[in-house]
Each structure stands twice: as C-alpha cells, then as structure tokens.
Amino acid sequence: MTISAETRVDLMRFWSTIERSAQIGVGRPGGLSRLTLGDADRDVRNQFVAWCREAGLGVEIDTMGNIFGRRAGQDDTLPPVMIGSHLDTQINGGRFDGIAGVLAGLEVVRTLNDAGHTTRRPIAIVDWTNEEGARFSPPMVASGCFVGRYETAWCHDLIADDGARFGDELERIGYKGDIPCKAGEIDAYFELHIEQGPILDAEGREVGVVTGGYPSYGMRVRFTGETAHTGPTPMDLRHNALIAGARFLTAVDDIGWEFAILDGKATGSRLAAWPNKPGTLSETAECVADVRHPDPATARVMAEKMRRAASEAAAKAGCALQVEDEWFWGGDIFDPELIGLIRSEAVRQNCNWRDIQSQAGHDAYHLAMHCPSAMIFTPCKNGITHNNKEDCDPESFRAGLNMLLHAVVNRADR
Amino acid sequence: MTISAETRVDLMRFWSTIERSAQIGVGRPGGLSRLTLGDADRDVRNQFVAWCREAGLGVEIDTMGNIFGRRAGQDDTLPPVMIGSHLDTQINGGRFDGIAGVLAGLEVVRTLNDAGHTTRRPIAIVDWTNEEGARFSPPMVASGCFVGRYETAWCHDLIADDGARFGDELERIGYKGDIPCKAGEIDAYFELHIEQGPILDAEGREVGVVTGGYPSYGMRVRFTGETAHTGPTPMDLRHNALIAGARFLTAVDDIGWEFAILDGKATGSRLAAWPNKPGTLSETAECVADVRHPDPATARVMAEKMRRAASEAAAKAGCALQVEDEWFWGGDIFDPELIGLIRSEAVRQNCNWRDIQSQAGHDAYHLAMHCPSAMIFTPCKNGITHNNKEDCDPESFRAGLNMLLHAVVNRADR
C-alpha cells in the first residue's frame, strides 16, 4: 500500500494529541505553563515518547535532551527527512506554539503507517529542547547546539533565574541522552508552526508558505554602576545601572515606533537590576532587546540605532556598558526547492495560501544553517501568542498538515 | 558621682564596638551585607543584647523585634529619653550607616555608668528592625509600627523577594518578643547618624545639627499589560509593562536632572517585571521612585511631575496603572527645643558645626510623629554610603558623640 495523491491526515486524531498535550502543565485558563526541563516538560516528553513507540518509531535522545522518533526508510542509509518543533512553552504560553509542529510530525508518521507506506528515505520527528528560552537563555539553544552553533558543555552550564543548571535539570528529568548532540547529514527539515501573527487570520488564509524571516538583530547588554543612597547622592555623581537599563529600553521602544509604519518592531524584553531595591541605586542591570524589520537594510539601521542607544544610556547614567551577546537571525534562509515543493502542494490541494515571512525565531532557523529547511504557517486567532489566549481550531490545521504530509512524502521518496 | 560639663565619651571604646559589629555579616571588602532578620542580623542582635546586659540595662524585645536596652532613672515612672538607630544594612552596605547611632547610645550609657550618674528620667537605647528595607519593603517599618503608622499584623505578613515572611523570619531568629510594638510616652528621641552625603566632609565640619529633612515624595506603582510575542506583535498592539516601567523611571530620572541645579534629586530604585524574559512582552512591572528637594514647593512640583510621568508611561505602553503606595516624608519635623539643645552643646564644646537637612529617611522621622525628636549627623568620607566604600574614622564621631552625651543628660535630668 502507498500514500496516494488523495491521502489526507486524520485531523481529529491530530487534534486529540493537541488536547492530550494541553492537559500537561496546565497554566492560566486555556493555556500552558510548561517551562523547559521542568516536571511538566518531563511528563509531556514521556507522552511523546510513548506516542512515538506506539507508532513504531525508534526513539533516540541526545545529550541536549532532543528527542528523535525515527521511522526506517527503504534505504535506511540515506539521510533522513526531518520534521520538528518544540513541546516547551512560555510561562504564560498557549497550547499550540511549537506543540502543533511536533504533533504534526507524529500525525504524518501515523498517516504513513495507516497507508502502509515505507518512504525511500528514513523520516525523523523531533522535539527540540528549550526553544522558548523562557527558563534558560538563549532560546532555541538545543537546535543551535545540534547544528554546531553552541557547545554542549556550554549549554549544560546555563543557569536559570531559579538557580537551576541546564545539565542538572536534564539529568533530573531523565532526558540527558547518550547520543552526541550533533547533526549528521539531513535531506530536508520541515517545521509546521502557528503564525504567531495576525496576517493569515485577518486575510482568511488557510496556510502560509514561509519564505524566510524578518531580519532580526538582538543584543544582551550589561550596565555596571555603583550602589549609593537614593537620597543624598547628587544627580551628577550617580551611577544607577537601573536607570541606564530603563533609558536603553525606552530608546529601543522609541526605535520601534519610529519604524512601525513599515512593520518594524523593537522590543525591550528583559531588565534585571541588582540590588533593585528602594533605598539604593543599582550596581548592575542586564537588558535584552531586539529589532526586526522586513527590509534588511532598514533592519541594519535599526540595529545600529539600538547599539547607539545602549552607549548613550550608559553615558547618561554614568555606567559602563558591556555587550554580552549579539545575534542576528532571519533573512532568506529557507531552501528555494523546499519552498517550491510546499507551494506546489498548496496549489495542487487548492488551498487558500500566501507567501509569508516569519517574524519570530524558530528552530528551523538553526536547521537552515545545516540542511535544506522550510516552514509552513497555520493561522491563529488574532495573531495572539505567548499568552493563554492563543487560540486555534482543528480546521485551522487541515491545509497545513496535508501540505506537510505530501511535501514530506515527496521528498522522502526521492 | 555625676557627669560633669567636661565629661567625654571613650571614643576608642565606641570604636571597638563598631569594629566588632563589622565582623558580623561581612560583605564586600570593608563593608557589611547584614540584611534584616537574616542570620547575621540575629548574630549582631545577640551581640547588642550582650552589650546591653553587660552595661546593666534591662533588655526588652517587642513583637516587631525592636530591641530596647532600658537604664533606670531616679524616677522610673517618668517617660524615658530614647537613643536609637538600626543595626541592619543594605546588601552592599557599610559599617556605619545606622550602626553608629545604636552604638552611640550604648557608649552614652557606658559613660553614664563610668560616672556613676543616674539620670532623673530613664534612658532607653534602641535597635529598630528593618530600617533599610533592603529585604522587606517598606523601609523603617518597625519604627513606623511603633508610632502607629503600620499595624503589626500587616508588617508580619510582608514577603521578601526571597519568599520569606517577616513574621516567620522574626520567629526563626528568635527576636519576636512579647511586648506589644506600641510607643508609650517618650520624653525625647535622639538619633546620631552618618550624614550619608558629602557636605560635612567637603566643608571639613565635625558635626551637623539636623533641622529637618528634604521634603520627599515617593510612590510604588504597578503597570499591567499583557504577555505577547516579542516578534510579530505590532507596536500599536503591544501592552509591554516592562516598557511602561522603563519609560516611567527614565522620566523620573529626567525630573531629577531638571531640578538638580538647586539640589533636587529624583530616583528610580526598583523595576521588577514579569515574566521579564526574552521572547515575551511583560505582563506586569512594579516600580519604586521618589523625588526630593530642599524647597517644599519645588518638591511638590517634582512629585506632581512624577505622578504625571507614571500616567504618561502607562498610556504610551498601553498598560494600566495602579498606584500601590504613595508617601511623603521630611520637612521641619524635628523639635525646635531639642535642636536648640544640640546647637548649644555644639557651641559650648566649640565644635565646627553647621545646621544641615537630612536627605535620607531615618527612623527619627517616624519617632518625630510621636515625640520631640532630633538628629545629629557626623561626617562620612565623600558622602559615600549604601556601598562597601562607606568610610569614617574614629575622630569623625568625637564631636557628635559628646554632643549626644550632654544633650541626653541635659534632657534626662530635667
């Protein structure tokens, strides 16, 4: 038996896995709070592994806790086709962000099983550890490690705000695997994800073919000043790192407004000062900020303004500035051939689709550094995400799942 | 035997108690990190109680952990003269802030003992719990409770950032006393304190007679927005409480600079956002800010600007604003008769003195709500405080201690 051109996924079977996942790490009403490497993350991993085994997949876990469910191909020596995303959530997260992509892979495999279809190449479905970065920074760290951007030992030494060490938590929940976290040859990587923006929903589209990502520049900086009394210390003798941080994030927000008319965004997402107490000026402040714009040249301008804002904030507040990390992502990173394949499926299946750029970071950005990669976006209501009000219904996944199925089979049978 | 006009304290005996205190809760080089109700606070309290007992004082501890060392008067039914300050420090605190005032009281009592002088009125020396507010907010909470500004039960329920409850910590360190925290009649309250500003040191003065405090307005506000993705969420749909907080503190700092020329100060001292993580806009941000100016009318203008800044920051960031607390302190709160008495001693002892206003909050501000109160300031090097570099030498206390001794005796023998 084989997959035919008319084969479709079992939408309600997929939905039942979404609903089961939504019982693990329940957050605010309708949402999830399933921080990476916590107990709920362990529980959902256990459920995912059980589903993989039920589907006849070979389960492998690497030293970063990435879980791979492997389905053998007719020629198992060929590089696999991979489908992945993440099962962890933000602290006030939704039920779909990342989760839909992992369970889409599971549904593809189950559909292949139903059809008795063995693809020529093996297929692997993946849950990437800590995509969100909501507990351990940076986000997408395990897919980054997989493609060689980060060292495993460095990742294991990451410390959360709650004091926990990444490697210790991996071990505690039983997901520190033996396989080195290092990508071998991969034929193609697919990731289905909710859009996390309002465009598909607003336009009534069933699906988006992701052509790339908004060029995004981010930085983590540390301002260092000196503790002193809030009262008598004259303004010009102050070195209040909290104020340096506040000035920096205010300036970043101003940059966002300046470029908003052509869809630019700038975000201050973190300010952690110390001691951060009434009565004393703060000695240190760590800030995270980023800028995003669809036009690469404009994004570069915004990034330069962000860097200047950090220097100016430090100078105004009499603090030293240390840039602890800088990053860039986005651009035309996805594979034209895979994009074309997904577009063809959208046309063949008569979906209401459009090309779209991602504005969020995804594990696919890391995979694209290593192998041909592409993404499929499905609509989410009003574009709300990273919030318990994130909402989708089963129908919103139908087109995306079926396009994913056939794109994967097409590629895996090459 | 009695105290004569020429009696002087034993400066090096006083200094030895400062040095002993500096061994308890050692912080950064030269400094202390003796957060209220921690183990080090317990240890220094034990030392203080031992010193009180050695000096023949009756020790009483109230339900807020305030420690009173009582020296009987000839007529023990008369309201006492009280000398107090605090033994807790900032997390990166110095060896003198508060401590000098408590140990000054001890030295006065020891000097009276040496002279065999029993004053007409009783004398009490006091260590006030949690002056600094570096662990539990608000600061000066136990002296505030003592004079009826706060309820004891409310204080006991205060929660620190480390999750500890005030009442539980009091019990844990064994300093939850049985005596109700409620001021009876008090004849006079004296507090000696390092200036915590640069004026006396810069002018080469031995001592400052505190006439009052800079009028100071403060507020604790909470901005409430909504979590959302840092990427796709358009600028005009954002409700990032972190940005509301950053804008507020930036505006407060601007107010400080605007009024700096006539010695105004404005401080953002705390911004605690949640979730405060890369990848998500923050739902809440708690901020603490204050303004201070020697001129009461100007201080009111600054306070009005601070309030407006909070509203504007909330509006710009699309967040709700809740004012959780507002306070005022300072002004001409100290007792003219006590101020006159201290000035007379400065003249009689031929000290190089000046009148000065306090720019910091002190327990004496609370006591002044209840009884005639006054403060004596001693110089500290370059005005540095709330920092391990806070520095004084024994000589810097000589004039202040001897003025305190004679002012207390004068008052207690009335």
Coordinates of C-alpha atoms in Angstrom, one line a residue, chain A:
Chain A
M1 CA 0.0 0.0 0.0
T2 CA 1.1 3.6 -0.5
I3 CA 0.2 7.2 0.1
S4 CA -1.9 8.4 -2.9
A5 CA -2.3 11.9 -4.1
E6 CA -5.7 12.0 -2.3
T7 CA -4.4 10.7 1.1
R8 CA -5.2 13.1 3.9
V9 CA -4.2 13.2 7.6
D10 CA -6.7 12.3 10.3
L11 CA -7.4 15.8 11.6
M12 CA -9.3 14.7 14.7
R13 CA -6.6 12.2 15.6
F14 CA -4.0 15.1 15.4
W15 CA -6.4 17.2 17.5
S16 CA -6.7 14.6 20.2
T17 CA -2.9 14.7 20.7
I18 CA -3.1 18.5 21.0
E19 CA -5.8 18.1 23.6
R20 CA -3.8 15.5 25.5
S21 CA -0.8 17.8 25.5
A22 CA -3.0 20.6 26.8
Q23 CA -3.6 18.5 30.0
I24 CA 0.1 18.6 30.9
G25 CA 1.5 21.7 32.5
V26 CA -1.8 23.5 32.6
G27 CA -1.4 27.2 33.0
R28 CA -3.9 30.0 33.0
P29 CA -7.3 29.2 31.5
G30 CA -6.8 27.7 28.1
G31 CA -3.1 28.0 28.3
L32 CA 0.0 26.1 29.3
S33 CA 2.9 26.9 31.6
R34 CA 5.4 24.1 30.6
L35 CA 8.8 25.6 31.2
T36 CA 11.7 23.6 29.7
L37 CA 13.1 20.8 31.8
G38 CA 10.5 21.2 34.5
D39 CA 8.3 18.4 35.7
A40 CA 5.6 19.1 33.1
D41 CA 8.2 19.1 30.3
R42 CA 9.2 15.7 31.6
D43 CA 5.6 14.5 31.6
V44 CA 4.9 15.7 28.0
R45 CA 8.2 14.1 26.9
N46 CA 7.1 10.8 28.4
Q47 CA 3.8 11.1 26.5
F48 CA 5.6 12.0 23.3
V49 CA 8.0 9.0 23.6
A50 CA 5.0 6.7 24.3
W51 CA 3.3 8.0 21.1
C52 CA 6.5 7.5 19.1
R53 CA 6.8 3.9 20.4
E54 CA 3.1 3.2 19.6
A55 CA 3.8 4.5 16.1
G56 CA 6.7 2.0 15.8
L57 CA 9.4 4.7 15.8
G58 CA 12.8 4.1 17.2
V59 CA 13.4 6.7 19.9
E60 CA 16.7 8.4 20.4
I61 CA 17.6 11.1 22.9
D62 CA 20.8 13.2 22.6
T63 CA 22.9 14.9 25.2
M64 CA 20.8 18.0 24.9
G65 CA 17.6 16.2 25.5
N66 CA 16.4 16.5 21.9
I67 CA 14.0 13.5 21.3
F68 CA 14.1 11.9 17.8
G69 CA 11.5 9.4 16.7
R70 CA 13.0 7.6 13.7
R71 CA 11.0 5.7 11.1
A72 CA 13.1 3.5 8.9
G73 CA 13.2 4.1 5.1
Q74 CA 13.6 1.5 2.3
D75 CA 17.2 2.6 2.2
D76 CA 18.0 3.4 5.8
T77 CA 21.5 4.6 4.9
L78 CA 20.1 7.7 3.3
P79 CA 19.9 11.0 5.1
P80 CA 16.5 11.4 6.7
V81 CA 13.8 13.8 6.2
M82 CA 13.1 15.6 9.5
I83 CA 10.0 17.2 10.9
G84 CA 10.3 19.0 14.2
S85 CA 9.4 21.8 16.6
H86 CA 9.2 22.0 20.4
L87 CA 6.9 21.0 23.3
D88 CA 8.0 23.5 25.8
T89 CA 6.1 26.8 26.3
Q90 CA 6.4 30.3 27.7
I91 CA 5.4 30.7 31.4
N92 CA 2.1 32.1 30.2
G93 CA 2.0 30.2 26.9
G94 CA -0.6 28.6 24.7
R95 CA -1.5 25.1 23.6
F96 CA -0.2 25.3 20.0
D97 CA 3.1 27.3 19.8
G98 CA 5.6 24.6 18.9
I99 CA 3.4 21.8 20.0
A100 CA 1.5 21.7 16.8
G101 CA 4.7 21.2 14.8
V102 CA 5.9 18.2 16.8
L103 CA 2.4 16.6 16.8
A104 CA 2.1 17.3 13.0
G105 CA 5.2 15.2 12.6
L106 CA 3.6 12.5 14.6
E107 CA 0.4 12.7 12.5
V108 CA 2.4 12.4 9.3
V109 CA 4.0 9.2 10.6
R110 CA 0.7 7.8 11.7
T111 CA -0.8 8.5 8.3
L112 CA 2.2 6.8 6.6
N113 CA 1.6 3.8 9.0
D114 CA -2.1 3.7 8.1
A115 CA -1.2 3.6 4.4
G116 CA 1.5 1.0 5.0
H117 CA 3.8 3.4 3.1
T118 CA 7.6 3.0 3.6
T119 CA 9.4 6.0 2.2
R120 CA 12.7 5.6 0.4
R121 CA 14.5 7.8 3.0
P122 CA 14.0 7.5 6.7
I123 CA 11.9 10.1 8.5
A124 CA 12.6 11.5 11.9
I125 CA 10.3 13.6 14.0
V126 CA 11.9 15.8 16.7
D127 CA 11.1 17.6 19.9
W128 CA 13.8 20.3 20.4
T129 CA 14.7 21.1 24.0
N130 CA 14.2 24.7 25.2
E131 CA 13.0 26.5 22.1
E132 CA 11.3 29.2 24.2
G133 CA 14.2 30.4 26.3
A134 CA 11.6 31.1 29.0
R135 CA 13.7 29.5 31.7
F136 CA 17.2 29.1 30.2
S137 CA 18.6 31.7 27.8
P138 CA 19.3 31.7 24.9
P139 CA 16.2 30.3 23.2
M140 CA 16.5 27.6 20.5
V141 CA 19.7 26.6 22.3
A142 CA 19.4 22.8 21.6
S143 CA 18.8 23.1 17.9
G144 CA 21.6 25.6 17.9
C145 CA 23.8 23.1 19.6
F146 CA 22.7 20.4 17.1
V147 CA 24.0 22.4 14.2
G148 CA 27.2 23.4 15.9
R149 CA 26.4 26.9 16.9
Y150 CA 26.8 26.2 20.7
E151 CA 29.0 23.7 22.5
T152 CA 27.1 21.1 24.6
A153 CA 29.2 21.7 27.7
W154 CA 28.4 25.5 27.5
C155 CA 24.7 24.7 27.2
H156 CA 24.8 22.3 30.1
D157 CA 26.3 25.1 32.3
L158 CA 23.5 27.6 31.6
I159 CA 21.8 28.8 34.8
A160 CA 18.1 29.7 35.0
D161 CA 16.8 32.6 37.1
D162 CA 15.6 30.0 39.6
G163 CA 19.2 28.9 40.1
A164 CA 18.9 25.6 38.3
R165 CA 21.6 24.3 35.9
F166 CA 20.6 23.1 32.5
G167 CA 22.6 19.9 32.6
D168 CA 21.4 19.1 36.1
E169 CA 17.8 19.6 35.2
L170 CA 18.2 17.4 32.0
E171 CA 19.6 14.7 34.3
R172 CA 16.9 15.2 36.9
I173 CA 14.0 14.7 34.5
G174 CA 15.8 11.7 32.9
Y175 CA 16.3 13.2 29.4
K176 CA 20.1 13.5 29.2
G177 CA 20.6 11.1 26.4
D178 CA 23.8 9.3 25.3
I179 CA 23.8 10.3 21.6
P180 CA 26.0 13.3 20.9
C181 CA 24.0 16.4 20.0
K182 CA 25.5 16.8 16.6
A183 CA 23.7 16.8 13.3
G184 CA 24.6 14.2 10.7
E185 CA 23.5 14.6 7.1
I186 CA 19.9 15.6 6.8
D187 CA 18.0 15.6 3.5
A188 CA 15.4 18.2 4.4
Y189 CA 13.9 19.8 7.5
F190 CA 10.3 20.8 7.7
E191 CA 8.6 22.7 10.5
L192 CA 4.9 23.5 10.8
H193 CA 4.1 26.3 13.2
I194 CA 1.3 28.6 14.1
E195 CA 1.9 32.0 12.5
Q196 CA 2.1 33.9 15.8
G197 CA 1.0 36.9 13.9
P198 CA -2.4 38.3 12.7
I199 CA -1.9 38.1 8.9
L200 CA -3.3 34.7 7.9
D201 CA -6.3 35.1 10.3
A202 CA -7.0 38.6 9.1
E203 CA -6.9 37.6 5.4
G204 CA -8.9 34.4 6.0
R205 CA -6.0 32.2 4.6
E206 CA -5.7 28.6 5.4
V207 CA -2.0 28.4 5.3
G208 CA 1.3 30.4 4.8
V209 CA 4.3 29.3 2.9
V210 CA 7.2 30.7 4.8
T211 CA 9.9 32.3 2.5
G212 CA 12.2 33.5 5.2
G213 CA 12.3 35.5 8.4
Y214 CA 12.3 39.2 9.2
P215 CA 15.9 40.2 9.6
S216 CA 16.3 40.5 13.4
Y217 CA 19.1 41.9 15.4
G218 CA 19.3 41.3 19.2
M219 CA 21.6 42.1 22.0
R220 CA 22.1 41.3 25.7
V221 CA 23.9 44.0 27.5
R222 CA 25.1 44.7 31.0
F223 CA 25.3 48.1 32.6
T224 CA 27.6 48.5 35.6
G225 CA 27.3 51.3 38.0
E226 CA 27.7 51.6 41.8
T227 CA 25.4 51.3 44.7
A228 CA 24.8 54.5 46.6
H229 CA 22.0 56.1 48.6
T230 CA 18.9 57.2 46.7
G231 CA 18.6 60.3 48.8
P232 CA 21.7 62.5 49.2
T233 CA 23.7 61.3 46.1
P234 CA 23.8 64.3 43.7
M235 CA 22.4 63.5 40.2
D236 CA 25.8 64.0 38.5
L237 CA 27.6 61.6 40.9
R238 CA 25.1 58.8 40.3
H239 CA 25.9 55.5 38.6
N240 CA 22.5 53.9 38.7
A241 CA 22.6 50.9 36.4
L242 CA 18.8 50.6 36.7
I243 CA 18.4 54.0 35.0
A244 CA 20.9 53.0 32.3
G245 CA 18.7 50.0 31.6
A246 CA 15.5 52.0 31.7
R247 CA 16.9 54.6 29.3
F248 CA 18.1 51.8 27.0
L249 CA 14.8 50.0 26.8
T250 CA 12.9 53.3 26.4
A251 CA 15.1 54.3 23.5
V252 CA 14.7 50.8 21.9
D253 CA 10.9 51.2 22.2
D254 CA 11.2 54.6 20.5
I255 CA 13.1 52.9 17.6
G256 CA 10.2 50.5 17.2
W257 CA 7.7 53.4 16.9
E258 CA 9.9 55.2 14.5
F259 CA 9.9 52.3 12.1
A260 CA 6.4 50.9 12.9
I261 CA 4.8 52.3 9.7
L262 CA 6.6 49.8 7.5
D263 CA 6.1 47.0 10.1
G264 CA 9.3 47.4 12.0
K265 CA 9.3 46.3 15.6
A266 CA 11.7 46.9 18.5
T267 CA 11.4 45.2 21.9
G268 CA 12.8 45.6 25.3
S269 CA 12.1 42.2 26.9
R270 CA 14.2 42.0 30.0
L271 CA 15.7 44.3 32.6
A272 CA 17.2 42.6 35.6
A273 CA 18.8 45.0 38.0
W274 CA 20.7 44.4 41.2
P275 CA 20.1 45.1 44.1
N276 CA 16.9 46.7 42.6
K277 CA 15.7 47.9 45.9
P278 CA 14.1 51.1 47.3
G279 CA 16.8 53.0 49.1
T280 CA 19.8 52.2 46.9
L281 CA 21.0 52.9 43.4
S282 CA 21.6 49.7 41.5
E283 CA 25.0 48.4 40.6
T284 CA 24.1 46.2 37.6
A285 CA 21.4 45.9 35.1
E286 CA 21.1 43.2 32.4
C287 CA 18.9 44.0 29.4
V288 CA 17.7 42.1 26.4
A289 CA 16.4 43.9 23.3
D290 CA 15.9 43.3 19.7
V291 CA 14.8 45.0 16.4
R292 CA 13.0 43.4 13.4
H293 CA 12.2 44.7 10.0
P294 CA 11.2 43.1 6.7
D295 CA 13.7 45.1 4.8
P296 CA 17.3 44.0 5.5
A297 CA 18.8 47.5 5.1
T298 CA 16.3 49.1 7.4
A299 CA 16.8 46.3 10.0
R300 CA 20.5 47.1 9.9
V301 CA 19.8 50.8 10.5
M302 CA 17.5 49.9 13.4
A303 CA 20.3 47.7 14.9
E304 CA 22.8 50.5 14.6
K305 CA 20.4 52.8 16.4
M306 CA 19.9 50.1 19.1
R307 CA 23.6 49.8 19.7
R308 CA 24.0 53.6 19.9
A309 CA 21.0 53.7 22.3
A310 CA 22.9 51.3 24.6
S311 CA 26.0 53.5 24.6
E312 CA 24.0 56.7 25.2
A313 CA 22.1 55.2 28.0
A314 CA 25.3 54.1 29.7
A315 CA 26.9 57.5 29.3
K316 CA 23.8 59.4 30.6
A317 CA 23.6 57.2 33.7
G318 CA 27.3 57.2 34.3
C319 CA 27.6 53.4 33.9
A320 CA 29.9 51.1 32.0
L321 CA 28.4 49.1 29.1
Q322 CA 29.3 45.6 28.3
V323 CA 27.7 43.9 25.3
E324 CA 27.4 40.3 26.5
D325 CA 25.8 38.8 23.4
E326 CA 24.7 40.0 19.9
W327 CA 22.8 38.0 17.4
F328 CA 21.2 38.1 14.0
W329 CA 18.7 35.9 12.5
G330 CA 16.2 35.8 9.6
G331 CA 16.7 36.8 6.1
D332 CA 16.2 34.4 3.1
I333 CA 17.4 31.4 4.9
F334 CA 14.9 28.8 3.7
D335 CA 15.6 26.4 0.7
P336 CA 14.0 27.6 -2.6
E337 CA 13.4 24.0 -3.7
L338 CA 11.6 23.1 -0.5
I339 CA 9.6 26.3 -0.6
G340 CA 8.7 25.5 -4.2
L341 CA 7.6 22.0 -3.2
I342 CA 5.3 23.4 -0.5
R343 CA 3.9 26.0 -2.8
S344 CA 3.1 23.2 -5.4
E345 CA 1.3 21.3 -2.8
A346 CA -0.7 24.3 -1.8
V347 CA -1.8 24.8 -5.4
R348 CA -2.4 21.1 -6.0
Q349 CA -4.6 20.9 -2.9
N350 CA -6.4 24.1 -3.8
C351 CA -5.6 25.8 -0.5
N352 CA -6.1 29.5 0.2
W353 CA -2.5 30.3 0.7
R354 CA 0.1 33.1 0.6
D355 CA 3.8 33.5 0.9
I356 CA 4.7 34.9 4.3
Q357 CA 7.7 35.9 6.3
S358 CA 8.3 34.7 9.8
Q359 CA 8.7 37.4 12.5
A360 CA 9.5 35.1 15.3
G361 CA 12.6 32.9 15.7
H362 CA 12.2 29.1 15.2
D363 CA 14.4 26.0 15.5
A364 CA 14.1 25.9 11.6
Y365 CA 16.4 29.0 11.5
H366 CA 19.1 26.9 13.1
L367 CA 18.5 23.8 10.9
A368 CA 18.6 26.0 7.9
M369 CA 22.3 26.6 8.7
H370 CA 22.9 22.9 8.2
C371 CA 20.4 21.5 5.7
P372 CA 17.6 22.5 3.3
S373 CA 14.8 23.7 5.5
A374 CA 11.4 25.2 5.2
M375 CA 8.4 26.1 7.3
I376 CA 4.6 26.0 7.0
F377 CA 2.5 28.5 8.9
T378 CA -1.1 27.9 10.1
P379 CA -3.4 30.7 11.2
C380 CA -4.0 31.6 14.9
K381 CA -6.8 33.8 16.1
N382 CA -5.9 37.5 16.0
G383 CA -2.3 36.5 16.0
I384 CA -2.3 36.2 19.8
T385 CA 0.5 34.0 21.1
H386 CA 2.8 33.7 24.1
N387 CA -0.4 34.2 26.1
N388 CA -3.0 31.8 27.4
K389 CA -5.5 33.4 24.9
E390 CA -3.6 31.8 22.0
D391 CA -6.3 30.0 20.1
C392 CA -6.8 27.7 17.1
D393 CA -9.4 25.2 16.0
P394 CA -8.8 21.9 14.3
E395 CA -9.8 23.3 10.8
S396 CA -7.0 25.8 11.0
F397 CA -4.5 23.0 10.8
R398 CA -6.1 21.0 8.0
A399 CA -4.4 22.6 5.0
G400 CA -1.0 22.9 6.7
L401 CA -1.0 19.2 7.8
N402 CA -1.9 17.9 4.4
M403 CA 0.6 20.0 2.7
L404 CA 3.2 18.9 5.1
L405 CA 2.3 15.2 4.6
H406 CA 2.7 15.3 0.9
A407 CA 5.8 17.6 0.9
V408 CA 7.5 15.1 3.3
V409 CA 6.5 12.1 1.3
N410 CA 7.6 13.7 -2.0
R411 CA 10.9 14.5 -0.5
A412 CA 11.4 11.2 1.3
D413 CA 10.5 9.2 -1.7
R414 CA 13.0 11.0 -4.0

